[in-house]
Each structure stands twice: as C-alpha cells, then as structure tokens.
Coordinates of C-alpha atoms in Angstrom, one line a residue:
M3 CA 0.0 0.0 0.0
A4 CA 2.8 2.4 1.0
G5 CA 4.6 1.6 -2.3
L6 CA 1.4 2.4 -4.3
M7 CA 1.0 5.7 -2.5
R8 CA 4.7 6.6 -3.3
L9 CA 4.0 5.7 -6.9
I10 CA 0.9 7.9 -7.0
V11 CA 2.8 10.8 -5.4
L12 CA 5.6 10.4 -7.9
L13 CA 3.2 10.3 -10.8
S14 CA 1.4 13.4 -9.5
M15 CA 4.8 15.3 -9.2
F16 CA 5.7 14.3 -12.7
A17 CA 2.4 15.4 -14.0
A18 CA 2.7 18.8 -12.2
I19 CA 6.2 19.3 -13.6
T20 CA 5.0 18.4 -17.1
L21 CA 2.1 20.8 -16.9
T22 CA 4.3 23.6 -15.6
S23 CA 6.9 23.1 -18.3
R24 CA 4.2 23.4 -21.0
A25 CA 2.4 26.3 -19.4
Q26 CA 1.6 29.3 -21.6
Y27 CA 1.4 33.0 -20.9
I28 CA -0.2 35.4 -23.3
L29 CA 0.0 39.2 -23.7
P30 CA -1.8 41.3 -26.3
I31 CA 0.1 43.0 -29.2
T32 CA -1.3 46.3 -30.6
K33 CA -0.1 48.2 -33.7
H34 CA 0.1 52.0 -33.6
E35 CA -0.8 52.6 -37.2
P36 CA 0.7 56.2 -37.6
T37 CA 4.2 55.0 -36.4
K38 CA 3.9 51.3 -37.4
Q39 CA 5.1 50.5 -33.9
F40 CA 4.0 47.3 -32.1
Y41 CA 3.6 47.3 -28.3
T42 CA 2.2 45.1 -25.6
T43 CA 0.5 46.0 -22.4
L44 CA 2.0 44.8 -19.1
D45 CA 0.7 45.3 -15.5
I46 CA 3.4 46.3 -13.2
D47 CA 3.0 46.7 -9.4
S48 CA 0.6 43.9 -8.2
A49 CA -0.9 46.2 -5.5
A50 CA -1.8 49.2 -7.7
K51 CA -2.0 47.5 -11.1
S52 CA -0.2 50.0 -13.4
P53 CA -0.8 48.9 -17.0
V54 CA 2.0 50.3 -19.2
N55 CA 2.4 50.0 -23.0
L56 CA 5.9 48.8 -24.0
L57 CA 7.4 48.7 -27.5
L58 CA 8.5 45.2 -28.6
D59 CA 12.2 45.2 -29.3
L60 CA 14.2 42.1 -30.3
Q61 CA 17.5 43.9 -29.7
T62 CA 17.0 45.4 -26.2
S63 CA 18.3 43.2 -23.4
L64 CA 16.7 44.8 -20.3
T65 CA 13.3 46.4 -20.3
W66 CA 13.2 50.1 -19.6
L67 CA 10.4 52.6 -19.1
N68 CA 9.2 55.9 -17.7
C69 CA 8.6 54.8 -14.1
R70 CA 6.5 57.9 -13.4
K71 CA 3.8 56.1 -15.4
L72 CA 3.5 53.6 -12.5
K73 CA 0.9 54.4 -9.8
S74 CA 3.2 53.7 -6.8
L75 CA 6.9 54.5 -7.1
S76 CA 7.4 53.6 -3.4
L77 CA 7.1 49.9 -4.2
L78 CA 10.1 49.9 -6.5
R79 CA 13.1 48.2 -5.1
L80 CA 16.5 49.5 -6.1
V81 CA 19.0 46.9 -7.3
T82 CA 22.4 47.3 -5.6
C83 CA 25.7 47.4 -7.5
Q84 CA 27.1 44.5 -5.6
S85 CA 24.2 42.2 -6.3
S86 CA 24.5 39.2 -8.6
T87 CA 21.5 40.6 -10.6
C88 CA 23.4 43.8 -11.4
K89 CA 26.6 42.0 -12.3
S90 CA 24.7 39.8 -14.7
I91 CA 23.1 42.7 -16.6
P92 CA 25.0 43.6 -19.8
G93 CA 26.1 47.2 -19.9
N94 CA 25.7 47.6 -16.2
G95 CA 27.3 50.5 -14.2
C96 CA 27.1 52.0 -10.7
D97 CA 25.9 55.2 -9.1
G98 CA 27.2 54.9 -5.6
K99 CA 25.4 51.7 -4.4
T100 CA 22.7 51.7 -7.2
C101 CA 22.9 49.6 -10.3
L102 CA 22.7 51.4 -13.6
Y103 CA 21.8 50.2 -17.1
R104 CA 22.8 51.8 -20.4
Q105 CA 19.5 51.9 -22.3
P106 CA 19.9 51.7 -26.0
T107 CA 17.3 53.8 -27.9
P108 CA 15.9 51.4 -30.6
L109 CA 14.7 54.0 -33.0
G110 CA 18.1 55.7 -33.6
V111 CA 17.2 59.0 -32.1
T112 CA 19.7 61.2 -30.2
P113 CA 21.1 60.3 -27.7
A114 CA 21.5 56.7 -28.9
V115 CA 22.1 55.5 -25.4
T116 CA 20.9 56.8 -22.0
T117 CA 21.4 55.6 -18.5
G118 CA 18.7 54.6 -15.9
R119 CA 18.6 53.0 -12.5
V120 CA 17.8 49.3 -12.3
V121 CA 14.8 48.5 -10.1
Q122 CA 12.5 45.6 -9.4
D123 CA 8.7 45.3 -8.9
R124 CA 6.0 42.7 -9.4
A125 CA 4.4 42.2 -12.8
T126 CA 1.3 40.3 -13.8
V127 CA 1.5 38.0 -16.8
S128 CA -1.7 36.1 -17.7
K129 CA -2.9 36.6 -14.0
A130 CA 0.3 35.0 -12.7
S131 CA 2.6 37.1 -10.5
L132 CA 6.2 37.7 -11.5
R133 CA 7.5 38.7 -8.1
S134 CA 10.8 40.2 -9.1
F135 CA 10.6 41.8 -12.5
T136 CA 13.9 43.6 -13.2
F137 CA 13.9 46.7 -15.4
S138 CA 15.3 50.2 -15.4
C139 CA 13.7 53.6 -15.2
A140 CA 14.0 56.2 -18.0
E141 CA 13.1 59.9 -18.1
E142 CA 10.2 61.0 -20.3
K143 CA 12.5 63.0 -22.5
H144 CA 14.3 59.8 -23.5
L145 CA 11.1 58.4 -25.1
R146 CA 11.4 60.6 -28.2
G147 CA 10.4 58.7 -31.3
L148 CA 8.1 56.3 -29.5
S149 CA 4.4 56.5 -30.1
P150 CA 2.4 58.6 -27.6
Q151 CA 0.8 55.5 -26.1
V152 CA 4.2 53.9 -25.3
A153 CA 5.9 54.3 -22.0
G154 CA 9.1 52.3 -22.7
V155 CA 10.7 49.3 -24.4
L156 CA 10.2 45.6 -23.6
G157 CA 13.5 43.8 -24.0
L158 CA 13.2 40.6 -26.0
S159 CA 16.9 40.0 -27.0
P160 CA 18.6 36.6 -26.8
G161 CA 20.5 37.9 -23.7
R162 CA 20.3 37.0 -20.0
F163 CA 17.7 39.5 -18.8
P164 CA 15.0 40.0 -21.5
F165 CA 11.4 39.9 -20.4
W166 CA 10.7 36.5 -21.9
R167 CA 13.6 34.9 -20.1
Q168 CA 12.7 36.4 -16.7
V169 CA 9.2 34.9 -17.2
T170 CA 10.3 31.4 -18.3
T171 CA 13.0 31.3 -15.5
A172 CA 10.6 32.4 -12.8
F173 CA 7.8 30.0 -13.8
N174 CA 10.1 27.1 -14.8
I175 CA 8.7 26.8 -18.3
I176 CA 10.2 26.0 -21.7
P177 CA 12.5 29.0 -22.8
K178 CA 10.6 30.1 -25.8
F179 CA 8.3 32.8 -27.0
A180 CA 6.3 33.6 -30.1
L181 CA 5.0 36.7 -31.7
C182 CA 2.0 37.2 -34.0
L183 CA 2.0 40.8 -35.2
P184 CA -1.4 42.0 -36.4
S185 CA -2.0 44.0 -39.5
S186 CA -5.1 45.2 -37.7
G187 CA -6.9 44.4 -34.4
T188 CA -5.0 42.8 -31.6
G189 CA -2.3 40.2 -32.0
R190 CA -0.7 37.9 -29.5
F191 CA 2.6 37.5 -27.6
Y192 CA 3.1 34.0 -26.3
I193 CA 5.6 32.9 -23.6
G194 CA 6.4 29.3 -22.9
G195 CA 5.6 26.0 -24.5
A196 CA 2.2 25.3 -25.9
N197 CA 0.4 24.3 -29.0
Y198 CA -0.5 27.7 -30.5
Y199 CA -2.3 26.1 -33.4
R200 CA -4.1 23.3 -31.6
N201 CA -7.6 24.5 -32.8
N202 CA -6.5 25.8 -36.2
P203 CA -3.4 23.9 -37.5
V204 CA -1.2 25.9 -39.8
P205 CA 2.1 24.5 -41.1
M206 CA 5.2 25.7 -39.2
T207 CA 8.7 25.5 -40.7
L208 CA 11.9 25.3 -38.7
T209 CA 15.2 27.0 -39.3
P210 CA 18.2 27.5 -37.0
L211 CA 19.0 30.8 -35.4
K212 CA 22.4 32.1 -36.4
N213 CA 25.0 33.4 -33.8
I214 CA 22.5 34.3 -31.1
G215 CA 25.5 35.2 -28.9
S216 CA 25.7 38.4 -31.0
G217 CA 22.6 39.7 -29.2
N218 CA 20.6 39.7 -32.4
Y219 CA 18.2 37.2 -34.0
L220 CA 19.9 36.3 -37.3
L221 CA 18.8 34.0 -40.1
S222 CA 21.2 32.4 -42.7
V223 CA 19.7 33.5 -46.0
Q224 CA 21.2 31.4 -48.7
S225 CA 19.4 32.9 -51.7
I226 CA 16.4 35.0 -52.6
Y227 CA 13.7 34.2 -55.2
V228 CA 11.1 36.5 -56.8
G229 CA 8.2 35.0 -58.6
G230 CA 10.0 31.6 -58.7
S231 CA 13.3 32.9 -60.1
P232 CA 16.5 33.3 -58.0
L233 CA 18.2 36.7 -57.8
S234 CA 21.8 36.9 -59.2
L235 CA 23.7 38.1 -56.1
N236 CA 27.3 38.1 -55.0
P237 CA 27.3 35.5 -52.2
S238 CA 29.2 37.8 -49.9
L239 CA 26.2 40.1 -49.7
L240 CA 24.3 37.3 -47.8
E241 CA 27.1 36.2 -45.5
G242 CA 26.0 38.4 -42.5
G243 CA 22.5 36.9 -42.6
A244 CA 19.2 38.7 -42.1
K245 CA 18.7 40.5 -38.8
L246 CA 15.1 40.3 -37.5
S247 CA 13.7 43.5 -36.1
T248 CA 10.4 44.5 -34.5
V249 CA 11.1 48.2 -34.7
V250 CA 12.0 48.6 -38.4
P251 CA 8.7 48.9 -40.3
Y252 CA 9.9 47.7 -43.7
T253 CA 12.7 45.3 -44.7
V254 CA 15.9 47.2 -45.4
L255 CA 18.3 45.8 -48.0
Q256 CA 21.8 46.7 -49.1
T257 CA 21.7 48.6 -52.4
D258 CA 22.8 45.7 -54.6
I259 CA 20.4 43.3 -53.0
Y260 CA 17.6 45.9 -53.3
N261 CA 18.2 46.7 -56.9
A262 CA 18.3 43.0 -57.9
L263 CA 15.0 42.4 -56.0
A264 CA 13.3 45.5 -57.4
R265 CA 14.4 44.8 -60.9
S266 CA 13.1 41.2 -60.8
F267 CA 9.9 42.2 -59.1
T268 CA 9.2 44.9 -61.7
Q269 CA 9.7 42.4 -64.6
K270 CA 7.4 39.9 -63.0
A271 CA 4.8 42.5 -62.1
T272 CA 4.5 44.0 -65.5
K273 CA 4.0 40.6 -67.0
I274 CA 0.8 40.1 -65.0
G275 CA -0.7 43.5 -66.0
M276 CA 0.7 45.9 -63.4
F277 CA 2.1 49.3 -64.6
E278 CA 5.1 51.2 -63.2
A279 CA 4.1 54.4 -61.3
P280 CA 6.1 57.2 -59.6
G281 CA 7.6 56.4 -56.3
H282 CA 6.1 57.5 -53.0
A283 CA 8.7 58.1 -50.2
P284 CA 10.2 56.1 -48.7
F285 CA 9.3 53.6 -51.5
T286 CA 11.0 53.9 -54.9
D287 CA 9.3 51.2 -56.9
C288 CA 5.6 51.6 -57.2
F289 CA 2.9 50.2 -59.5
D290 CA -0.6 50.9 -60.7
E291 CA -2.4 47.9 -59.4
G292 CA -4.4 47.2 -62.5
A293 CA -7.4 44.8 -62.7
S294 CA -5.6 41.5 -62.4
T295 CA -3.9 41.8 -59.0
R296 CA -6.7 40.5 -56.7
N297 CA -7.7 36.8 -56.5
K298 CA -10.8 35.3 -54.9
R299 CA -9.4 35.5 -51.4
G300 CA -8.7 39.2 -51.7
L301 CA -4.9 38.7 -51.6
K302 CA -3.0 40.7 -54.1
N303 CA -1.9 38.5 -57.0
V304 CA 1.7 39.9 -57.1
P305 CA 5.0 38.1 -57.4
V306 CA 5.9 36.0 -54.3
I307 CA 9.3 36.8 -52.6
E308 CA 11.1 33.9 -51.0
F309 CA 14.0 33.8 -48.6
V310 CA 15.8 30.4 -48.9
L311 CA 17.0 29.3 -45.4
P312 CA 18.7 26.1 -44.0
G313 CA 16.3 23.5 -42.6
R314 CA 16.7 20.3 -40.8
A315 CA 16.8 18.2 -44.0
G316 CA 17.8 20.6 -46.7
E317 CA 16.6 24.1 -47.6
V318 CA 13.3 25.7 -46.6
K319 CA 11.6 28.8 -47.9
W320 CA 10.0 31.7 -46.1
R321 CA 7.4 33.0 -48.6
F322 CA 6.1 36.6 -48.5
H323 CA 2.8 37.1 -50.4
G324 CA 0.9 40.2 -51.5
E325 CA 0.1 41.8 -48.2
N326 CA 3.6 41.4 -47.0
T327 CA 5.5 42.3 -50.2
V328 CA 3.7 45.5 -51.1
V329 CA 2.0 48.4 -49.4
R330 CA -0.9 50.5 -50.6
V331 CA -0.1 54.2 -50.9
L332 CA -3.1 55.4 -53.0
E333 CA -6.4 53.8 -54.0
T334 CA -4.9 52.0 -57.0
V335 CA -1.2 52.4 -56.4
I336 CA 0.9 49.8 -54.4
C337 CA 4.6 50.0 -53.7
L338 CA 7.3 47.3 -53.1
A339 CA 7.5 47.2 -49.3
F340 CA 11.3 47.1 -49.1
I341 CA 13.7 49.9 -48.6
D342 CA 17.1 50.6 -50.2
G343 CA 19.5 50.8 -47.2
G344 CA 22.6 52.2 -49.1
K345 CA 25.8 50.7 -50.3
K346 CA 27.5 50.1 -47.0
P347 CA 24.9 49.7 -44.2
K348 CA 25.8 48.1 -40.9
E349 CA 23.7 45.1 -41.8
S350 CA 23.0 43.9 -45.4
M351 CA 19.5 42.8 -44.5
V352 CA 17.2 43.8 -41.7
T353 CA 13.7 42.3 -41.9
G354 CA 10.9 44.7 -40.9
T355 CA 7.5 44.2 -39.3
H356 CA 5.5 44.6 -42.5
Q357 CA 7.0 41.3 -43.6
F358 CA 6.1 39.7 -40.2
Q359 CA 2.4 40.7 -40.1
D360 CA 0.0 37.8 -39.9
Y361 CA 2.7 35.2 -39.5
M362 CA 3.3 33.2 -36.3
I363 CA 7.0 33.4 -35.4
D364 CA 8.3 31.2 -32.6
F365 CA 11.8 31.4 -31.0
D366 CA 12.7 28.3 -29.1
F367 CA 15.9 28.5 -27.0
S368 CA 15.7 24.9 -25.9
T369 CA 16.6 24.0 -29.5
T370 CA 18.0 27.4 -30.9
L371 CA 15.5 27.1 -33.7
M372 CA 13.0 29.5 -35.1
A373 CA 9.7 28.3 -36.4
F374 CA 7.6 30.4 -38.8
S375 CA 4.1 29.7 -40.3
D376 CA 2.7 30.3 -43.7
S377 CA 0.9 33.6 -44.0
L378 CA -2.2 33.1 -41.8
L379 CA -4.2 35.0 -44.4
L380 CA -3.7 32.0 -46.7
H381 CA -5.5 29.9 -44.1
N382 CA -8.5 32.3 -43.7
T383 CA -7.3 33.6 -40.4
S384 CA -5.0 36.3 -39.1
C385 CA -3.0 37.3 -36.0
S386 CA -6.0 39.2 -34.7
T387 CA -8.3 36.1 -35.0
W388 CA -5.8 33.4 -34.3
P389 CA -6.3 30.7 -33.1
S390 CA -9.8 30.0 -34.3
R391 CA -11.7 27.0 -35.7
K392 CA -12.4 27.1 -39.4

C-alpha cells in the first residue's frame, strides 16, 4: 500500500512538472498605425495594477520605461551594485550603491544610449505574478520617437535579462516565446511552450537561429527568389545573414540586393498586368495595381518573394505574399514594401515588421530554432483572430 502511495505521489509530481513546463502565458500586441510600432501592455505593481504599454524590441536586453507612469513608485526596489543581478546585466554600471543600465534607444534618435537606475517590482502575466521583474527607469525625454501610447521598451533580446527569459525562469517553463504581429486588431505574444495552433493547424517551418551570442536574431539567408526565379547576387552580400527587427517597419536591404530584388519584381509584375508608377517616399518602386492583381481571397496576386533558409533536412523557404510584399499608398497604387539601405549599411539585410504581419514566429531557446508559419491569411485567419476554428 505504501509503495502504491509513493507511486501515486511520484506520478502526481511528474504530471505537475510536465504541466508547468508546458504552461503558456499570453499578452496582447497592438499596432500603432501612424508610427507602425508594435507594443504590448503589461501590468506592473501587483498592488496598484499599473498597465504600461511597451514597445516590442528584439535587440533590447533589459526592459526600460518611464517609471512615473507607475501608480506607486514607493514599491520599486533599487537593485544594488554588488548584487548578482546587477553583475549579470550587460552594460551595467554604478551610481554609488545603485545599479545602472545603459539603455539603447531602438529608433536611432539622439542620444542613442541613455542611463537609468535598475529596479524591481512585481508584474502580472496572464494573471500570474512575476514577483521580481527587473527593469530600469527612464526619463520621459528619453522616449522621443516612441508613439504617444508607449511608456518604454520591452526587452526581447537573446541575452540574460530580456522579459521572456525572466518569465520562463521564474515559472520554470520552456525557454521560448512567439509573436503574432497583427495587420489590424490585436495580435498575441506567447511565452512558454504550448500548441499555439491546436484548434487551427497551420504548417510551421523550422530554421536554425544564427550566432545568437551576438545579441541579435539572425537568419542564414542562402538565396532570394522573386516569382520563382533566383536573384543573381554576390554570395558575400548574404554572409551576414538577415537580422530580425520588431522596430523597423519595412525590410531594409543593401543597395545591390535591393536593386536586384526590385528589378526582378518589376519584370514579373509588368507581365501580370501591373504598370510602373512614380515612387512614394520612402518607397521607390511603385505600380498601378491594374485589374488582375486580386484573387478570390482578396490577396494581391503579385510576385511572391522567398527567402531560402537552411532547414533540418535541406533548404526551406519563407514566402512573402501580396500583403507582406507590397503596401498601398493610393487607392490604385501599391509599392514594393522594401527599402534601399545604401551601399555600406551596418547590416546587409534587416527584416521589418511589414513582412512579419499575420505570421506566427516562434523562438525556441531549448533548440535554438525559429519556427515560422505560412501567412495566416492563406488559411482564412490572421493574428487578430488566431487561433480559431475554421
């Protein structure tokens, strides 16, 4: 009898561990249309419940925000310089006994880096309490360039102190998170391991993340196709990979890559009845949509752009369809939704949020793999309605 009871206890413990490891936490994602910025809303301070909107940024390590937006500053706990927390934060510093963090400004405004005090407070994630959420305080003047609704930046880098890692460590869940950026409505930010598509299965494709120790999310782009045809590119242009960004609105390409893409896209587009039109800044390659560019699903019937990536068993392709390859600027005029980044940019390819909209993108640090879906629009759903039964 005692042996049976021990077995039942062990099975119960195992079940509890399994359920915990597969737990899922969800936050909303909102798009601020004028600035094309995406933010989530987080409750900080479990006593006063201070909801703050924070810009999603894949490059920022430690979350920072205007702490005056919180209802109770007295509950903030200063992190000391000698603490293990402070010593683990990249770019840390000291102001007497107080830990400081050098806050990178994600939008390239001046100054590019500011300094704020590191603090801790409780945060609420899907009704669960994160007791020691570590972040830093910024002055309101350092929020220039952010949309009026936004109070700071949510760090989502591959580093040691991004928000997603603090959540997965505190709750002992699988170290992964997923983003579903909406083209309209409200999208979803998932943390932890769960079947996002249990009720509405959509194919997910795996590709390895490249050199995550760099602090960036990089993909190894092997080649680029437009309308089924490969671009003729110097292989050295693709060696640095494509950096993923949640603050750049449109994918930015080195000039030679952009010119090859635009030239091929224009050739394919004119063959299906589109006509070249004057550019509309910041876009240089625009087209009169014509009568043949919409199919029965309402998707624009324009050339598909494909990034060829390494997979587990050969190459895989990330396909961008109409809504992610072009942007409407006038009633009948659409433009190629890619930007010429110049001859010598810091990165040859930086993928923007317009290309991510209505795709599920999953970062799994237990495997260092990224999974991406087809365009959800091809499956009669979107990030604002996902998941839903057909």
